[in-house]
Coordinates of C-alpha atoms in Angstrom, one line a residue:
X30 CA 10.2 1.5 -10.4
X31 CA 7.2 -0.8 -10.8
X32 CA 5.0 -2.9 -9.0
X33 CA 2.2 -4.9 -8.4
X34 CA -1.2 -2.8 -7.5
X35 CA -1.9 -3.5 -4.0
X36 CA -5.2 -2.8 -2.1
X37 CA -4.0 -1.9 1.0
X38 CA -0.7 -2.0 2.4
X39 CA -0.5 -2.8 6.4
X40 CA 3.3 -1.9 8.0
X41 CA 3.7 -3.3 11.3
X42 CA 7.1 -2.6 12.9
X43 CA 7.9 -1.8 16.8
X44 CA 9.8 1.1 16.6
X45 CA 9.4 4.8 15.2
X46 CA 12.2 5.1 12.7
X47 CA 12.2 1.2 11.8
X48 CA 10.0 2.3 8.6
X49 CA 12.8 5.1 7.8
X50 CA 15.7 3.2 7.5
X51 CA 14.8 0.0 5.0
X52 CA 11.2 0.5 3.9
X53 CA 10.2 4.1 3.2
X54 CA 11.0 4.7 -0.3
X55 CA 8.9 1.7 -0.8
X56 CA 6.1 3.0 1.4
X57 CA 6.4 6.3 -0.7
X58 CA 6.0 4.7 -3.6
X59 CA 2.6 3.3 -2.7
X60 CA 1.1 6.1 -1.2
X61 CA 2.2 8.0 -4.2
X62 CA -0.2 5.8 -6.3
X63 CA -2.8 6.1 -4.2
X64 CA -2.7 2.8 -2.5
X65 CA -3.9 3.4 1.2
X66 CA -1.3 2.5 3.5
X67 CA -1.7 1.9 7.2
X68 CA 1.3 1.9 9.4
X69 CA 1.1 0.3 12.9
X70 CA 4.0 1.1 15.0
X71 CA 4.1 -0.7 18.5
X72 CA 5.8 1.5 20.3
X73 CA 7.2 5.0 20.9
X74 CA 11.0 4.0 21.4
X75 CA 11.2 5.3 24.7
X76 CA 14.2 3.2 25.6
X77 CA 16.2 4.4 22.9
X78 CA 19.5 4.9 23.7
X79 CA 19.9 8.0 21.3
X80 CA 18.8 11.5 22.8
X81 CA 20.3 13.9 19.6
X82 CA 23.3 15.0 18.6
X83 CA 24.1 16.9 20.3
X84 CA 21.6 15.5 23.1
X85 CA 18.3 17.9 23.4
X86 CA 15.9 15.1 24.6
X87 CA 16.0 13.6 28.2
X88 CA 15.1 10.1 29.2
X89 CA 11.4 12.0 30.1
X90 CA 11.0 14.0 26.8
X91 CA 11.9 11.4 24.6
X92 CA 8.6 9.6 24.4
X93 CA 6.6 13.1 23.0
X94 CA 9.8 13.9 20.9
X95 CA 9.9 10.3 19.0
X96 CA 6.1 10.3 18.7
X97 CA 6.1 13.9 16.7
X98 CA 9.2 12.3 14.9
X99 CA 6.9 9.7 13.9
X100 CA 3.9 11.8 12.9
X101 CA 6.4 13.9 10.5
X102 CA 8.1 11.1 9.2
X103 CA 4.9 9.3 8.0
X104 CA 3.7 12.6 6.8
X105 CA 6.9 12.7 4.3
X106 CA 6.4 9.3 3.0
X107 CA 2.3 10.0 2.5
X108 CA 1.0 7.7 5.2
X109 CA -2.2 9.0 6.3
X110 CA -3.4 6.2 8.8
X111 CA -0.7 6.4 11.1
X112 CA -1.7 4.0 14.5
X113 CA 0.4 4.6 17.5
X114 CA -0.1 1.1 19.4
X115 CA 1.0 1.8 22.8
X116 CA 3.3 -1.1 23.6
X117 CA 6.2 -0.8 25.9
X118 CA 9.8 -0.2 24.0
X119 CA 12.1 -3.0 24.6
X120 CA 9.6 -5.5 26.3
X121 CA 7.6 -7.1 23.4
X122 CA 9.6 -10.2 23.8
X123 CA 7.9 -10.4 27.2
X124 CA 4.2 -9.5 25.8
X125 CA 1.9 -12.5 25.9
X126 CA 1.9 -13.8 22.8
X127 CA -1.6 -14.6 22.3
X128 CA -2.5 -10.9 22.8
X129 CA 0.3 -10.0 20.3
X130 CA -1.1 -12.1 17.6
X131 CA -4.6 -10.7 18.4
X132 CA -3.4 -7.5 18.0
X133 CA -1.6 -7.9 14.4
X134 CA -5.1 -10.1 13.7
X135 CA -7.5 -7.4 14.6
X136 CA -5.5 -4.9 12.2
X137 CA -5.5 -7.3 9.7
X138 CA -9.5 -7.9 9.7
X139 CA -9.9 -3.9 9.9
X140 CA -7.4 -3.2 6.9
X141 CA -8.1 -5.9 5.0
X142 CA -4.4 -5.7 3.3
X143 CA -3.2 -7.7 0.4
X144 CA 0.3 -6.8 1.5
X145 CA 2.1 -6.7 4.8
X146 CA 5.4 -5.4 5.2
X147 CA 7.3 -6.4 8.6
X148 CA 10.5 -8.3 9.8
X149 CA 11.7 -11.4 8.9
X150 CA 12.0 -13.5 12.2
X151 CA 14.8 -14.8 13.1
X152 CA 17.0 -12.5 10.9
X153 CA 15.8 -9.0 12.6
X154 CA 18.3 -8.9 15.2
X155 CA 16.7 -7.0 17.9
X156 CA 14.2 -8.6 20.4
X157 CA 11.4 -6.2 19.8
X158 CA 11.8 -6.7 15.9
X159 CA 11.8 -10.7 16.5
X160 CA 8.5 -10.7 18.8
X161 CA 7.1 -8.5 16.1
X162 CA 7.8 -10.9 13.2
X163 CA 6.9 -13.9 15.1
X164 CA 3.4 -12.3 15.4
X165 CA 3.0 -11.2 12.1
X166 CA 3.6 -14.5 10.8
X167 CA 1.4 -16.3 13.6
X168 CA -1.6 -14.0 12.7
X169 CA -1.1 -14.8 8.8
X170 CA -0.7 -18.2 9.7
X171 CA -3.9 -18.7 11.3
X172 CA -5.8 -17.5 8.1
X173 CA -7.4 -19.6 5.5
X174 CA -4.8 -19.9 2.8
X175 CA -7.0 -18.2 0.1
X176 CA -7.3 -15.4 2.6
X177 CA -3.9 -14.5 3.3
X178 CA -2.1 -11.1 2.3
X179 CA 1.2 -11.3 0.8
X180 CA 3.8 -11.2 3.2
X181 CA 7.1 -9.0 2.9
X182 CA 9.9 -8.9 5.3
X183 CA 12.9 -7.2 5.8
X184 CA 16.1 -9.1 7.2
X185 CA 19.3 -8.0 7.6
X186 CA 21.0 -10.2 10.6
X187 CA 24.9 -11.0 9.6
X188 CA 25.1 -13.7 7.3
X189 CA 21.1 -13.9 6.4
X190 CA 21.5 -14.6 3.2
X191 CA 23.3 -17.6 3.6
X192 CA 20.2 -18.7 5.4
X193 CA 17.6 -17.2 3.3
X194 CA 18.6 -16.8 0.1
X195 CA 18.5 -13.6 -1.8
X196 CA 15.7 -11.1 -1.6
X197 CA 13.3 -11.9 -4.3
X198 CA 11.8 -8.6 -4.3
X199 CA 14.1 -5.4 -5.2
X200 CA 13.1 -2.0 -5.2
X201 CA 15.0 0.9 -6.9
X202 CA 13.5 3.7 -4.8
X203 CA 15.4 6.6 -6.3
X204 CA 12.4 8.5 -7.3
X205 CA 11.3 8.7 -3.7
X206 CA 14.9 9.3 -2.5
X207 CA 14.0 13.0 -1.5
X208 CA 10.9 11.5 0.6
X209 CA 13.0 8.8 2.3
X210 CA 16.0 11.4 3.1
X211 CA 12.9 13.4 5.0
X212 CA 11.7 10.7 6.9
X213 CA 15.3 10.0 8.2
X214 CA 15.4 13.7 8.9
X215 CA 12.3 13.5 10.7
X216 CA 13.6 10.9 13.1
X217 CA 16.8 13.6 14.2
X218 CA 16.9 12.4 17.5
X219 CA 18.0 9.0 16.3
X220 CA 19.8 9.5 12.9
X221 CA 21.6 13.0 13.6
X222 CA 24.6 10.5 14.2
X223 CA 24.5 9.2 10.6
X224 CA 23.0 12.0 8.4
X225 CA 25.6 14.2 7.6
X226 CA 27.8 11.2 6.7
X227 CA 25.1 9.8 4.4
X228 CA 24.2 13.0 2.8
X229 CA 28.1 13.5 2.1
X230 CA 28.1 9.9 0.9
X231 CA 25.3 10.5 -1.5
X232 CA 26.6 13.7 -2.9
X233 CA 30.3 12.4 -3.4
X234 CA 29.6 8.9 -4.6
X235 CA 32.6 7.7 -2.7
X236 CA 31.4 5.0 -0.9
X237 CA 29.2 3.3 -3.8
X238 CA 28.1 0.4 -1.5
X239 CA 26.3 2.9 0.7
X240 CA 24.6 4.7 -2.1
X241 CA 23.3 1.3 -3.2
X242 CA 21.8 0.2 -0.1
X243 CA 20.1 3.5 0.4
X244 CA 18.8 3.6 -3.0
X245 CA 17.6 0.0 -2.7
X246 CA 14.9 -1.7 -0.8
X247 CA 14.7 -5.4 -0.9
X248 CA 12.4 -7.8 0.7
X249 CA 11.9 -11.4 0.8
X250 CA 8.1 -13.2 0.0
X251 CA 7.8 -15.1 2.8
X252 CA 5.6 -18.7 3.0
X253 CA 4.4 -18.4 6.8
X254 CA 3.9 -22.2 6.2
X255 CA 7.1 -22.4 6.0
X256 CA 8.0 -20.9 9.0
X257 CA 8.5 -22.3 12.7
X258 CA 7.8 -19.6 15.1

């Protein structure tokens, strides 16, 4: 797998484990090549419904557990600059829009990324995902065109390809599959329900589509001027 050389990659997602499912192989690829990667995780996912399987967390203990899981996942994929931004899970859609944009603008100003990875507004399902995506697009749109980083977005809502077409960036992350699996395992309070099936599927090869989904990470390069958010 080859990718463009990046100056700095800024990853912005709202929840611990958002990075693990769809982009951890790509992050591991960048960190392994020496590219600085900053991951800004906006919340601790403290309102997550999963408490382990069998349950080992409580509503009170879940924030600290997920914080520790996030650190382990970041370590697994080589992230050394992990930012926990302290916003509250499942409330991002109610945050002040200007403050959300300023939060992202401050991160961009500090990190000076050549590439940002986040969700695609309108096609990322969860209200926190959508609020994060809107703030990222608005922050990039405020910048001078010549200064804007490339924006790679993740989309997965039902039927999204009918509206936005196929992804234009597709990474085969097979060389980094172990790191991706380690990141998923790190988030065990949220992933226990699916890990056993996933691991068996990858070993047995009995569900080719699931294997392709695991080993392939895809992104849409977004022109922020074409989006109304």
